[in-house]
Coordinates of C-alpha atoms in Angstrom, one line a residue:
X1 CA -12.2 -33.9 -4.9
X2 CA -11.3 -31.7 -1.8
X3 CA -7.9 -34.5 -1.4
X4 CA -7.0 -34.5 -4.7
X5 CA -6.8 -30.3 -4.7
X6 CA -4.6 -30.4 -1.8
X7 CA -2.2 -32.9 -2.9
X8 CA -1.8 -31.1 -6.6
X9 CA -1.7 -27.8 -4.2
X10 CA 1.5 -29.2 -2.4
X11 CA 2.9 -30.5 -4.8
X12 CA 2.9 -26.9 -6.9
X13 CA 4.5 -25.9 -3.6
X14 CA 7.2 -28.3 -3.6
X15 CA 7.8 -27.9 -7.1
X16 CA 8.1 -24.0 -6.6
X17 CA 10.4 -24.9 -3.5
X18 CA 12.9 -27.0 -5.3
X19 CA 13.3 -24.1 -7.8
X20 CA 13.8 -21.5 -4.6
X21 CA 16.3 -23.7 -2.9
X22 CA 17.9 -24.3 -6.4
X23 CA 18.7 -20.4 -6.4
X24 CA 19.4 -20.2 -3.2
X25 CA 22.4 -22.6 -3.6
X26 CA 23.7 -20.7 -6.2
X27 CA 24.1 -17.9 -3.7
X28 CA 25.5 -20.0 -0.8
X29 CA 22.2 -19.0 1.2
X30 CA 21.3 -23.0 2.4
X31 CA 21.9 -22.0 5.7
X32 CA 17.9 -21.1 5.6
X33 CA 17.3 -24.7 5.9
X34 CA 18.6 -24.5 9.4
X35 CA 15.7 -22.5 10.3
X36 CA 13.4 -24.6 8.4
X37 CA 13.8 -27.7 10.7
X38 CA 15.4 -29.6 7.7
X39 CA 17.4 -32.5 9.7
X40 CA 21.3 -33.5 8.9
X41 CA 21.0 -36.2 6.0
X42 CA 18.4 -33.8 3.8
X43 CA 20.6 -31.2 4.0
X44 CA 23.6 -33.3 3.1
X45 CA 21.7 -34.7 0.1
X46 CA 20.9 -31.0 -1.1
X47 CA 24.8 -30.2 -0.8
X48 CA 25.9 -32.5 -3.2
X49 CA 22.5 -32.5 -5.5
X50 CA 22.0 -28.5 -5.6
X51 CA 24.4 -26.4 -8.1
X52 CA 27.4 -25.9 -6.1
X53 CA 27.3 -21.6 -5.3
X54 CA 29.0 -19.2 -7.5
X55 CA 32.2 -17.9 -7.9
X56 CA 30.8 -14.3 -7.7
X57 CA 29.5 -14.8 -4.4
X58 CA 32.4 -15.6 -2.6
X59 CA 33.7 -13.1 0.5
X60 CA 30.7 -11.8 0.4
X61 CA 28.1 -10.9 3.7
X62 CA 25.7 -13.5 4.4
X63 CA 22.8 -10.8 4.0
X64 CA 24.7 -9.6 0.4
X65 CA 24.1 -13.5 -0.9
X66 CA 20.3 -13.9 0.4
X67 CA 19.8 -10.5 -1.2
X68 CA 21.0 -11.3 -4.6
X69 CA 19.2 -14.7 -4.2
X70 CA 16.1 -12.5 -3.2
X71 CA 16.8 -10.4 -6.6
X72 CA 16.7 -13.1 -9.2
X73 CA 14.0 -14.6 -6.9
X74 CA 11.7 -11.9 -8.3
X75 CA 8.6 -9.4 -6.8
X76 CA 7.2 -11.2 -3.7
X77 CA 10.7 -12.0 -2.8
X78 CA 12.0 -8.7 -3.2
X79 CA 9.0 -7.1 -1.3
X80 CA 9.9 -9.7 1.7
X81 CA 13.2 -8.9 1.9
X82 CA 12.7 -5.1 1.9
X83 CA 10.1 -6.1 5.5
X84 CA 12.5 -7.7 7.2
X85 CA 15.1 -4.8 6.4
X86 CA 12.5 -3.1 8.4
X87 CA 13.4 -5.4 11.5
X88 CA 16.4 -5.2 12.3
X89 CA 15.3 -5.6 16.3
X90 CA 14.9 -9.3 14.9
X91 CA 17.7 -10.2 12.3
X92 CA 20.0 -7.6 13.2
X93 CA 21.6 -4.4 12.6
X94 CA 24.3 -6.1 9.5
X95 CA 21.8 -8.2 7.9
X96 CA 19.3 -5.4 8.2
X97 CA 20.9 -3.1 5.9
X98 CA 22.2 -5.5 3.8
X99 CA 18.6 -6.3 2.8
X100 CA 17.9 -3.0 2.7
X101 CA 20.4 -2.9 -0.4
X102 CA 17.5 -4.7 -2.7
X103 CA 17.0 -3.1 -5.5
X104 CA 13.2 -3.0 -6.5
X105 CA 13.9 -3.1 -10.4
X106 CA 12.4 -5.5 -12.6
X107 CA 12.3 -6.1 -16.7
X108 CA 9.5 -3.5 -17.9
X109 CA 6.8 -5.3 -19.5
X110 CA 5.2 -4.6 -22.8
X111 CA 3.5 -1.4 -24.0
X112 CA 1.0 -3.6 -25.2
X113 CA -0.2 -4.8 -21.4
X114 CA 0.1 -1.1 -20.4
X115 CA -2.3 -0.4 -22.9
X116 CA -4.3 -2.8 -22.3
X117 CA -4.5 -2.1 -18.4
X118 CA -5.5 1.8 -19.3
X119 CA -8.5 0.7 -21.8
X120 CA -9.8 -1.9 -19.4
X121 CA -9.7 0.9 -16.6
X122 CA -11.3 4.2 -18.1
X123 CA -12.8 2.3 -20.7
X124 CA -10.8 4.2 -23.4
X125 CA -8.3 3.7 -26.1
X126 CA -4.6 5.6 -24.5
X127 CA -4.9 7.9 -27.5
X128 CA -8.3 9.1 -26.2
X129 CA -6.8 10.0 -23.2
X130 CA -3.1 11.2 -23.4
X131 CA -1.9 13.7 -26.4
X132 CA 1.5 11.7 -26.6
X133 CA 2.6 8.4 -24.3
X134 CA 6.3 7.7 -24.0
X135 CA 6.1 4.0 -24.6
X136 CA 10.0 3.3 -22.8
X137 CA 9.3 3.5 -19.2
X138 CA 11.2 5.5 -17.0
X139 CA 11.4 3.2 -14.1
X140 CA 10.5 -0.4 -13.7
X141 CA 9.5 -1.8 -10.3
X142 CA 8.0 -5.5 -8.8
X143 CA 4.7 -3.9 -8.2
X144 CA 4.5 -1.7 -11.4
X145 CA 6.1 0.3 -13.8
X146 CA 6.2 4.4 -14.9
X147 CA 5.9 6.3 -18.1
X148 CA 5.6 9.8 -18.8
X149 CA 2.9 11.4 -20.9
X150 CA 1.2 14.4 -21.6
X151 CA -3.0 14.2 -21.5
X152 CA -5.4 16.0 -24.1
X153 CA -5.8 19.1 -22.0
X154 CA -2.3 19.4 -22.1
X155 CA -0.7 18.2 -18.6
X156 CA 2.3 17.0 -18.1
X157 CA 2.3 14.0 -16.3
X158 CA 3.7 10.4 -14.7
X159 CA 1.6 7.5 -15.2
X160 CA 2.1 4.3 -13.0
X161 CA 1.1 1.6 -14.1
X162 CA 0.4 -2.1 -12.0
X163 CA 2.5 -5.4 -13.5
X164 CA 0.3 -7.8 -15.2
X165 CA 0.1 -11.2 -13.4
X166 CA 1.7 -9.6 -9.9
X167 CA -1.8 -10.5 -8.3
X168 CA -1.4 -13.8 -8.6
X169 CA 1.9 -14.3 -8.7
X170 CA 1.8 -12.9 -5.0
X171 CA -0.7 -15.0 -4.2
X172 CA 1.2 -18.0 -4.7
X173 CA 4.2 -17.1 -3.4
X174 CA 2.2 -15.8 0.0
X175 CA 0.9 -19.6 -0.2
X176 CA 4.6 -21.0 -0.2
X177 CA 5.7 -18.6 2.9
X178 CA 2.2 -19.3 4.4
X179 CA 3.6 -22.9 4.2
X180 CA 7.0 -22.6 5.8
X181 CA 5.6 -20.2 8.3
X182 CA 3.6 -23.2 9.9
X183 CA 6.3 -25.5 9.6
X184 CA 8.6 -23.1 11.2
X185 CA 5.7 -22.8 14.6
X186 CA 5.9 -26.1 14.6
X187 CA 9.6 -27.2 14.8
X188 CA 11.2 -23.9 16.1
X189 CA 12.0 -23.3 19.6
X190 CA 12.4 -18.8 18.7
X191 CA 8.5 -19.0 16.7
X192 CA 7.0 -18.2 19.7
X193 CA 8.7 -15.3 19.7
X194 CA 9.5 -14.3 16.1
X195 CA 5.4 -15.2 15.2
X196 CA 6.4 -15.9 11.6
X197 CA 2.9 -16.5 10.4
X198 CA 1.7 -13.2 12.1
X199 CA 5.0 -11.5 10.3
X200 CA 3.7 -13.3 6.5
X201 CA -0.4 -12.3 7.0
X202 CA 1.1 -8.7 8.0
X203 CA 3.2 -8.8 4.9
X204 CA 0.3 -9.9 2.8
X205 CA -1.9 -7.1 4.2
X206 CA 0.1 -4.3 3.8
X207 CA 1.7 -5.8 -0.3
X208 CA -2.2 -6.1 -1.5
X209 CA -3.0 -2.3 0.1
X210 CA 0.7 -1.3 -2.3
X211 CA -0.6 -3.0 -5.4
X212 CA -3.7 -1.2 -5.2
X213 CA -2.6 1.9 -7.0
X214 CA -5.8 4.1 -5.8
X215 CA -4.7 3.4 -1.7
X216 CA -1.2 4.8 -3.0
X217 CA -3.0 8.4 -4.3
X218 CA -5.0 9.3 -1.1
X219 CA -1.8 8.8 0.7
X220 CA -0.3 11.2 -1.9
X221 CA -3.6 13.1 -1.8
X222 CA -2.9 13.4 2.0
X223 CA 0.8 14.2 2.2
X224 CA 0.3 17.1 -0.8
X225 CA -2.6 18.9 1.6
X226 CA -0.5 18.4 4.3
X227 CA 2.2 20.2 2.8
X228 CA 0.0 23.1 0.8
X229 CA 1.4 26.6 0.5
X230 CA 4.9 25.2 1.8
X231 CA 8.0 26.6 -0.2
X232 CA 10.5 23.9 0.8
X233 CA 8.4 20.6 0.0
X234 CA 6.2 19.7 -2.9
X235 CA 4.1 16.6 -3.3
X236 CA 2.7 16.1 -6.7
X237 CA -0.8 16.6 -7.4
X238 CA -3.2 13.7 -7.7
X239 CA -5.3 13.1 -11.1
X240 CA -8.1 11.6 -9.6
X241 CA -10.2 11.0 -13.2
X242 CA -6.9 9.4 -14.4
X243 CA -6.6 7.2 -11.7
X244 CA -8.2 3.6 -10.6
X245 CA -7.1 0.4 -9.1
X246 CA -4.4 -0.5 -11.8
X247 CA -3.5 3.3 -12.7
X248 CA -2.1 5.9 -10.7
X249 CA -1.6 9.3 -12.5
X250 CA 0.4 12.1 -11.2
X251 CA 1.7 15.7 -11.9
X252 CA 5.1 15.3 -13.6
X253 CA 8.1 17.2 -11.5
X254 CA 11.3 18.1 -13.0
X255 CA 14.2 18.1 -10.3
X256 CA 17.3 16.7 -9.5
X257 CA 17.6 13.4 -8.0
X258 CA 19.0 13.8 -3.9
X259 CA 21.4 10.8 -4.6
X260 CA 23.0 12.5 -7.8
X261 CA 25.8 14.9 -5.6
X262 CA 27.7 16.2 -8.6
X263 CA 24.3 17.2 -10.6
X264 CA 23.5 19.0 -7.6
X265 CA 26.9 20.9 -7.6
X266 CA 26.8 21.3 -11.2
X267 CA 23.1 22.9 -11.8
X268 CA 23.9 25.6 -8.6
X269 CA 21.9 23.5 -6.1
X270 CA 22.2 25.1 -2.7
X271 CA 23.3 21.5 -1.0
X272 CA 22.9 22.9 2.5
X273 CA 18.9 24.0 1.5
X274 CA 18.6 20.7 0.2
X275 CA 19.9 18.7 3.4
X276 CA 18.0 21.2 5.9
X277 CA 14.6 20.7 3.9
X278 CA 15.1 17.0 3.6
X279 CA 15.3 16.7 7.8
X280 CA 13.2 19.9 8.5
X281 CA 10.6 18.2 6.5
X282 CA 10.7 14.7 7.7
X283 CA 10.3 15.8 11.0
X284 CA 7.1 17.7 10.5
X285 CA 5.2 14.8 9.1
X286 CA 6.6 12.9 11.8
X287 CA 5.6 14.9 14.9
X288 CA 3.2 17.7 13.1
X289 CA 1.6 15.6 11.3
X290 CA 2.4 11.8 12.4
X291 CA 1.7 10.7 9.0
X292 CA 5.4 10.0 7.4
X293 CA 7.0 8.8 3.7
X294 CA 8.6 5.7 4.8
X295 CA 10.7 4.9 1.3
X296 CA 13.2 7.8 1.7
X297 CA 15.4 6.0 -0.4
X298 CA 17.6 8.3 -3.3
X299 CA 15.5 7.3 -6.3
X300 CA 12.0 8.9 -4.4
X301 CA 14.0 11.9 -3.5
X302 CA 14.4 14.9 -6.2
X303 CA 15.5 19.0 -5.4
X304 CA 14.4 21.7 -7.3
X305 CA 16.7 24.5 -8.3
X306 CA 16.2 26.0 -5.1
X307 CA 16.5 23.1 -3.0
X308 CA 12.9 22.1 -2.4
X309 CA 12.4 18.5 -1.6
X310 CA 10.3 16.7 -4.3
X311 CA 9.3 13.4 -3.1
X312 CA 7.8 10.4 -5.2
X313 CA 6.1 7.0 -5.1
X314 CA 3.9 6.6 -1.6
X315 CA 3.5 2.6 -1.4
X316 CA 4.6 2.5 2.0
X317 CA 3.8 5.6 4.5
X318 CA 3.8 5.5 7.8
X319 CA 1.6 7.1 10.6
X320 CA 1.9 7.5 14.1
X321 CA -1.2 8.9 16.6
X322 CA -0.6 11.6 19.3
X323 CA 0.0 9.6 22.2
X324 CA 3.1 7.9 19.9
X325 CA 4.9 11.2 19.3
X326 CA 4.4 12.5 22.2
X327 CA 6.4 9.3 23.6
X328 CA 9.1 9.5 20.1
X329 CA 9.4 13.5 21.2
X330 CA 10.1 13.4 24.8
X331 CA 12.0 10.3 24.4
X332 CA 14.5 11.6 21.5
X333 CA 14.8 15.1 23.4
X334 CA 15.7 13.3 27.1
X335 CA 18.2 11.0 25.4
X336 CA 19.2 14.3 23.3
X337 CA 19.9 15.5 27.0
X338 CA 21.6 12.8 28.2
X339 CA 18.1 12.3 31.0
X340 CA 18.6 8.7 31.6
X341 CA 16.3 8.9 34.1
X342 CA 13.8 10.3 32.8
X343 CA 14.0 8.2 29.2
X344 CA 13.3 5.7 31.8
X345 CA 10.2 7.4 33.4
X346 CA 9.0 7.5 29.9
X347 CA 8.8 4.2 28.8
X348 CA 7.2 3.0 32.1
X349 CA 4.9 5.5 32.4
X350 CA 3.8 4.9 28.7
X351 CA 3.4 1.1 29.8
X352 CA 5.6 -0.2 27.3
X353 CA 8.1 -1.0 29.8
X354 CA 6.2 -3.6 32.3
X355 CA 6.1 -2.6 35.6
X356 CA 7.9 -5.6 36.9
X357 CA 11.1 -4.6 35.4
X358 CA 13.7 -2.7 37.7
X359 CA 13.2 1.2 36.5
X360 CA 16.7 1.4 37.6
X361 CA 17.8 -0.7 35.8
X362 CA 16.7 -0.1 32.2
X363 CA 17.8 4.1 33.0
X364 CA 21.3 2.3 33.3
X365 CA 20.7 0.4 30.4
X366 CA 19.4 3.6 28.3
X367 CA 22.5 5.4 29.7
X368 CA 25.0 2.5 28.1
X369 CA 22.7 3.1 25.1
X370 CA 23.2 7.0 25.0
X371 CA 26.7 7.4 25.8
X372 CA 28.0 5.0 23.4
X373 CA 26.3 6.4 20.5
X374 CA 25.7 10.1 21.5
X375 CA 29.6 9.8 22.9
X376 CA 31.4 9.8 19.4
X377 CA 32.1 13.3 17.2
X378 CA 29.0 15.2 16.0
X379 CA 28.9 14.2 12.7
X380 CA 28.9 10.7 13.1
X381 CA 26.1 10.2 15.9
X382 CA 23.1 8.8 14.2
X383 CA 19.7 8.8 15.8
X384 CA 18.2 6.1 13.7
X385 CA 21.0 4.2 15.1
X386 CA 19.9 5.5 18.9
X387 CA 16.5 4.4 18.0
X388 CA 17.9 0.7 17.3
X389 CA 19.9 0.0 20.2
X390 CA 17.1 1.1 22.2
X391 CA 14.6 -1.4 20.0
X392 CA 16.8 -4.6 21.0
X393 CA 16.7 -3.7 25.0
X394 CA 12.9 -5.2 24.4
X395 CA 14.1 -8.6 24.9
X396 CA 15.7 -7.7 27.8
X397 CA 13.1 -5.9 29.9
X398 CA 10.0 -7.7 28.1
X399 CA 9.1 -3.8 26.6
X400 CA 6.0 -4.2 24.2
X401 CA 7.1 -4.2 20.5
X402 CA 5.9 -0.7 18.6
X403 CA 5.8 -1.5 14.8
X404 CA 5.4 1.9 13.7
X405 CA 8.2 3.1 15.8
X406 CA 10.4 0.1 14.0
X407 CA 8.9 1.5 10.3
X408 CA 10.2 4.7 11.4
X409 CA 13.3 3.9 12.7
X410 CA 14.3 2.0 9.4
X411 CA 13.0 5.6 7.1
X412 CA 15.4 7.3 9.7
X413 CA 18.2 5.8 9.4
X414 CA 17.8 6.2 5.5
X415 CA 16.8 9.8 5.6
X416 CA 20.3 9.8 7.9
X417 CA 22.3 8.4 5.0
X418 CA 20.6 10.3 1.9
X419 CA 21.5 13.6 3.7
X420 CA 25.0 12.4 4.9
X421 CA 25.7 11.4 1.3
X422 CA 25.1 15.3 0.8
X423 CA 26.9 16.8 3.5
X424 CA 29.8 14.4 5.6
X425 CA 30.0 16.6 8.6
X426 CA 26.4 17.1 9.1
X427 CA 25.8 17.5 12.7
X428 CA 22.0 15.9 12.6
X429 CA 21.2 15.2 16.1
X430 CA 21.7 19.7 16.9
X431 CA 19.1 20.0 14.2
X432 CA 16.2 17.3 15.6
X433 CA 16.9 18.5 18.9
X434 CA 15.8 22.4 18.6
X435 CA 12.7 21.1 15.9
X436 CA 11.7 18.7 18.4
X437 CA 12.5 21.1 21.4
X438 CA 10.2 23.5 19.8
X439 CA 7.6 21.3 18.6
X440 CA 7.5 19.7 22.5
X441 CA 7.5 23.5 23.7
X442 CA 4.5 24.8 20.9
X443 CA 2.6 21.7 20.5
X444 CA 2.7 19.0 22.6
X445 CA 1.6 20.4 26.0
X446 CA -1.5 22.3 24.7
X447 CA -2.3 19.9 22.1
X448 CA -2.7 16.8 24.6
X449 CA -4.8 19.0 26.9
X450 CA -7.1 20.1 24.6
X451 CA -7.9 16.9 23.7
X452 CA -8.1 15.4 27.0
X453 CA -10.2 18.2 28.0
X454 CA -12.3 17.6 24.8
X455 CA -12.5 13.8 25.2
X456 CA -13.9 14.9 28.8
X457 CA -16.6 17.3 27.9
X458 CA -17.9 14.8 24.9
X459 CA -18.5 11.6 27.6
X460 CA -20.0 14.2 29.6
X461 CA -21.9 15.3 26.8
X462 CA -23.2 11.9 26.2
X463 CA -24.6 11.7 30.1
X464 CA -26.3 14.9 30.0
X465 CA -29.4 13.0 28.4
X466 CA -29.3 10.2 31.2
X467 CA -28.6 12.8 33.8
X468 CA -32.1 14.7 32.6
X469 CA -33.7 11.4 32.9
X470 CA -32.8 10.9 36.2
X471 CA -33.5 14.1 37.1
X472 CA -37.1 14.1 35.8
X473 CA -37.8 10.8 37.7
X474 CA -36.3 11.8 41.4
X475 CA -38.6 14.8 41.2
X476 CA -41.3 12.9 40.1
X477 CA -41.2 10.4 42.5
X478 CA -41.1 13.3 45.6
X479 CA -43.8 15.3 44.0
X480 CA -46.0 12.3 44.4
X481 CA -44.7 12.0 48.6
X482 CA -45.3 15.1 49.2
X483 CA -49.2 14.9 49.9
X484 CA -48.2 12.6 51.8
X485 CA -45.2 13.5 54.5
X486 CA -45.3 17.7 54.6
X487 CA -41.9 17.2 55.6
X488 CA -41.0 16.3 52.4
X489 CA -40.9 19.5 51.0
X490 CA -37.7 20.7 52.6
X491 CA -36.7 17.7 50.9
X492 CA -37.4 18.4 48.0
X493 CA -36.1 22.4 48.1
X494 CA -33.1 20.7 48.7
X495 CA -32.6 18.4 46.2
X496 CA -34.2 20.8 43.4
X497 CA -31.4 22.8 44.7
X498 CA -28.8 20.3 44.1
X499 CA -30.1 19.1 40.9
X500 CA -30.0 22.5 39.2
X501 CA -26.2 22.7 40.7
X502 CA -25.4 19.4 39.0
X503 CA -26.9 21.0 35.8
X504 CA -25.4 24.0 35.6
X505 CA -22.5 21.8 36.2
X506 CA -22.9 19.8 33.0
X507 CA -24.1 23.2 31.1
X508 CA -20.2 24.8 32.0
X509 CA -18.5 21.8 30.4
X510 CA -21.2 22.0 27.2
X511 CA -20.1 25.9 26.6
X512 CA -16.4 24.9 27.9
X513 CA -16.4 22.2 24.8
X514 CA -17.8 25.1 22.4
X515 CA -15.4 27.4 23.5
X516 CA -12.3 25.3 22.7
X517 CA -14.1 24.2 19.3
X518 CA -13.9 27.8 18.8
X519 CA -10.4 28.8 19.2
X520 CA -9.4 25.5 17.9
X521 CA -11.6 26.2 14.3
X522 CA -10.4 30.1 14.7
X523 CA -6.5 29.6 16.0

């Protein structure tokens, strides 16, 4: 029984694979097989047996063809495509951004599924719940699709709603790339260092957390107290009772959309507000808050009429801990300098630069890094493209791979062209340097010795009990000897003396801990 369900499961995965390699001739993209292992003569065969590619595609990039094969491909392809965008350390730069170009846009689906989907999750008819439902969605995604509505009590608001099937659909494609993952390890000399199966169980991970609508509000949830009381960025509010696994309900904004310049112009829209909000505001959840929207695309980007940044859909976020910013900050401010040296002290001091590799010569390495992109006029130095260069020395000098700073970098170099789309001649890296100058200067120095200090007094803390027990013991055990040898009791003035030192010792750090929880809770 066990044989026979493997064989039918491979042969659903061959069947599924003729069908992608079918499409992928039509867009010219073959050259995958390459990398699949596939020898001369099968490759040959597929050449003259495979539709010959289109017309359409001719002239055009490599990464342009896979990601119009990727397109008609549909979800799980489109969602893998938009990862590896996110690696451009591994595929390059060109083919990076090419992918980047995929447009998540599917058919809708019926009204009838998206009622279906809200009575199965609340248990309710839609007209029990919303006052009117705009049955023609507003946008239509892989993962799910949005409609506006307006509920009983009167709210306006923007319902998202999963894509019937995706589950499994997913499922079965993450089987097929499972597949070629393995066969890729097996016959491919760069696996070892590409990991293609860690890459796929990754991508699987992080695509079920995005169709699970409910993970998608907390991070809303988070980013919106984050940003309370702030008059340049608004994150809708969260309807928790209206939301669930399948549904994800939201305040409804009105603005305009970032990547619409001339509607900008045309309602009034102060496009220089707009641009400063959009950076001054990614850098804050960057290094304020390390906790980052990391699908800065046009489409999640509106402005209000007085340029305050509305932003939309948070499937992917990223986050970054202390120790990581503090490394982005001083990192981004030394090259900002033009510190080669000390970029270089950075890294190897962080450990991420193994301590085997010449110092010297990765500082000369940074500097060819700096001066070529740092080196052209102001408005054209990109620091997303900064970050890049400096992400492909790590096959050079064996530096350890940071995923979140590669999610980050990709968002950046976004972020870069939304607000260059707005404003040519922006001058970005003056901007980032005095936020993060400031933020290094206000933050970073007290903030990491609090914590250390705090991180000090708790294992202290946590051997004060021990300590006591120790204590009681010693003196026990020289209270019994001292019937016995007089001389012990100089002994044990001496000890009792240096026990209570070691006490008060412990008792300083115990009110020290209070007293930073104090002006912490009261700063």
């Amino acid at each position: 029984m066990k044989l026979y369900k493997m064989i039918f499961k491979n042969l659903k995965l061959i069947l599924r694979l003729i069908k992608i390699t079918t499409i992928m001739a039509k867009y010219d993209c073959l050259f995958l097989l390459d990398h699949l292992g596939v020898g001369f003569l099968p490759k040959l065969v597929a050449r003259f047996v495979l539709p010959k590619p289109l017309k359409s595609v001719k002239g055009l990039r490599v990464g342009q063809r896979l990601s119009k094969a990727l397109q008609e491909l549909g979800p799980s392809f489109i969602k893998f495509g938009q990862t590896w965008s996110t690696r451009p350390d591994l595929i390059g730069n060109s083919f990076a951004d090419d992918l980047a170009e995929l447009r998540d846009r599917l058919p809708p689906f019926e009204i009838e599924n998206v009622r279906q989907i809200i009575k199965e999750s609340f248990e309710k008819d839609i007209e029990e719940i919303f006052l009117n439902f705009d049955t023609r969605p507003v946008a239509a995604a892989s993962i799910a699709q949005v409609h506006f509505a307006k509920t009983i009590s009167g709210q306006e608001v923007a319902v998202k709603v999963l894509r019937p099937g995706i589950e499994k659909a997913f499922k079965q494609d993450i089987d097929l790339f499972k597949w070629l993952a393995s066969i890729i390890n097996r016959t491919q000399s760069y696996a070892e260092r590409l990991k293609p199966l860690e890459i796929i169980k990754k991508f699987e991970e992080t695509s079920l957390l995005e169709m699970d609508l409910s993970i998608e509000a907390a991070a809303a949830s988070e980013l919106n107290e984050n940003f309370d009381d702030c008059d340049f960025y608004y994150v809708p509010k969260v309807y928790w009772g209206l939301t669930s696994r399948r549904v994800l309900t939201t305040e409804r904004v009105n603005g305009y959309s970032i990547g619409d310049k001339n509607k900008l112009i045309e309602e009034g829209v102060e496009l220089e507000t707009v641009v400063e909000n959009l950076l001054k505001s990614f850098l804050i959840q960057v290094f304020r808050d390390g906790f980052f929207h990391a699908d800065l695309h046009p489409g999640n980007l509106f402005a209000d009429q007085k340029g305050r940044i509305i932003p939309v859909d948070f499937g992917i976020m990223g986050r970054m801990d202390v120790k990581n910013r503090k490394y982005l900050a001083e990192l981004m401010f030394a090259f900002l300098t033009k510190d080669y040296e000390k970029v270089a002290n950075i890294h190897f001091d962080a450990g991420y630069v193994p301590s085997t590799q010449s110092k010297q010569s990765f500082a000369l390495a940074c500097r060819a890094i700096g001066e070529s992109v740092l080196g052209k006029p102001a408005h054209e130095v990109s620091i997303g493209n900064l970050l890049y260069r400096l992400l492909r020395t790590t096959e050079y000098f064996k530096m350890e791979t940071q995923p979140q700073l590669l999610l980050l970098q990709k968002t950046l170099v976004v972020a870069e062209g939304v607000a260059r789309n707005i404003d040519p001649n922006l001058i970005l890296w003056e901007k980032a340097q005095n936020i993060i100058e400031n933020w290094l200067r206000e933050n970073i120095n007290f903030k990491m010795k609090t914590e250390e200090t705090i991180k000090m007094s708790l294992e202290r803390i946590n051997k004060v009990p021990r300590i006591i027990d120790n204590l009681d013991s010693i003196l026990k055990q020289f209270s019994e000897e001292k019937e016995k040898q007089a001389s012990n009791l100089s002994i044990m003035k001496e000890i009792n003396s240096k026990s209570s030192f070691k006490l008060n010792h412990w008792l300083i750090h115990i009110l020290l801990f209070i007293i930073i929880l104090f002006v912490l809770f009261n700063k």
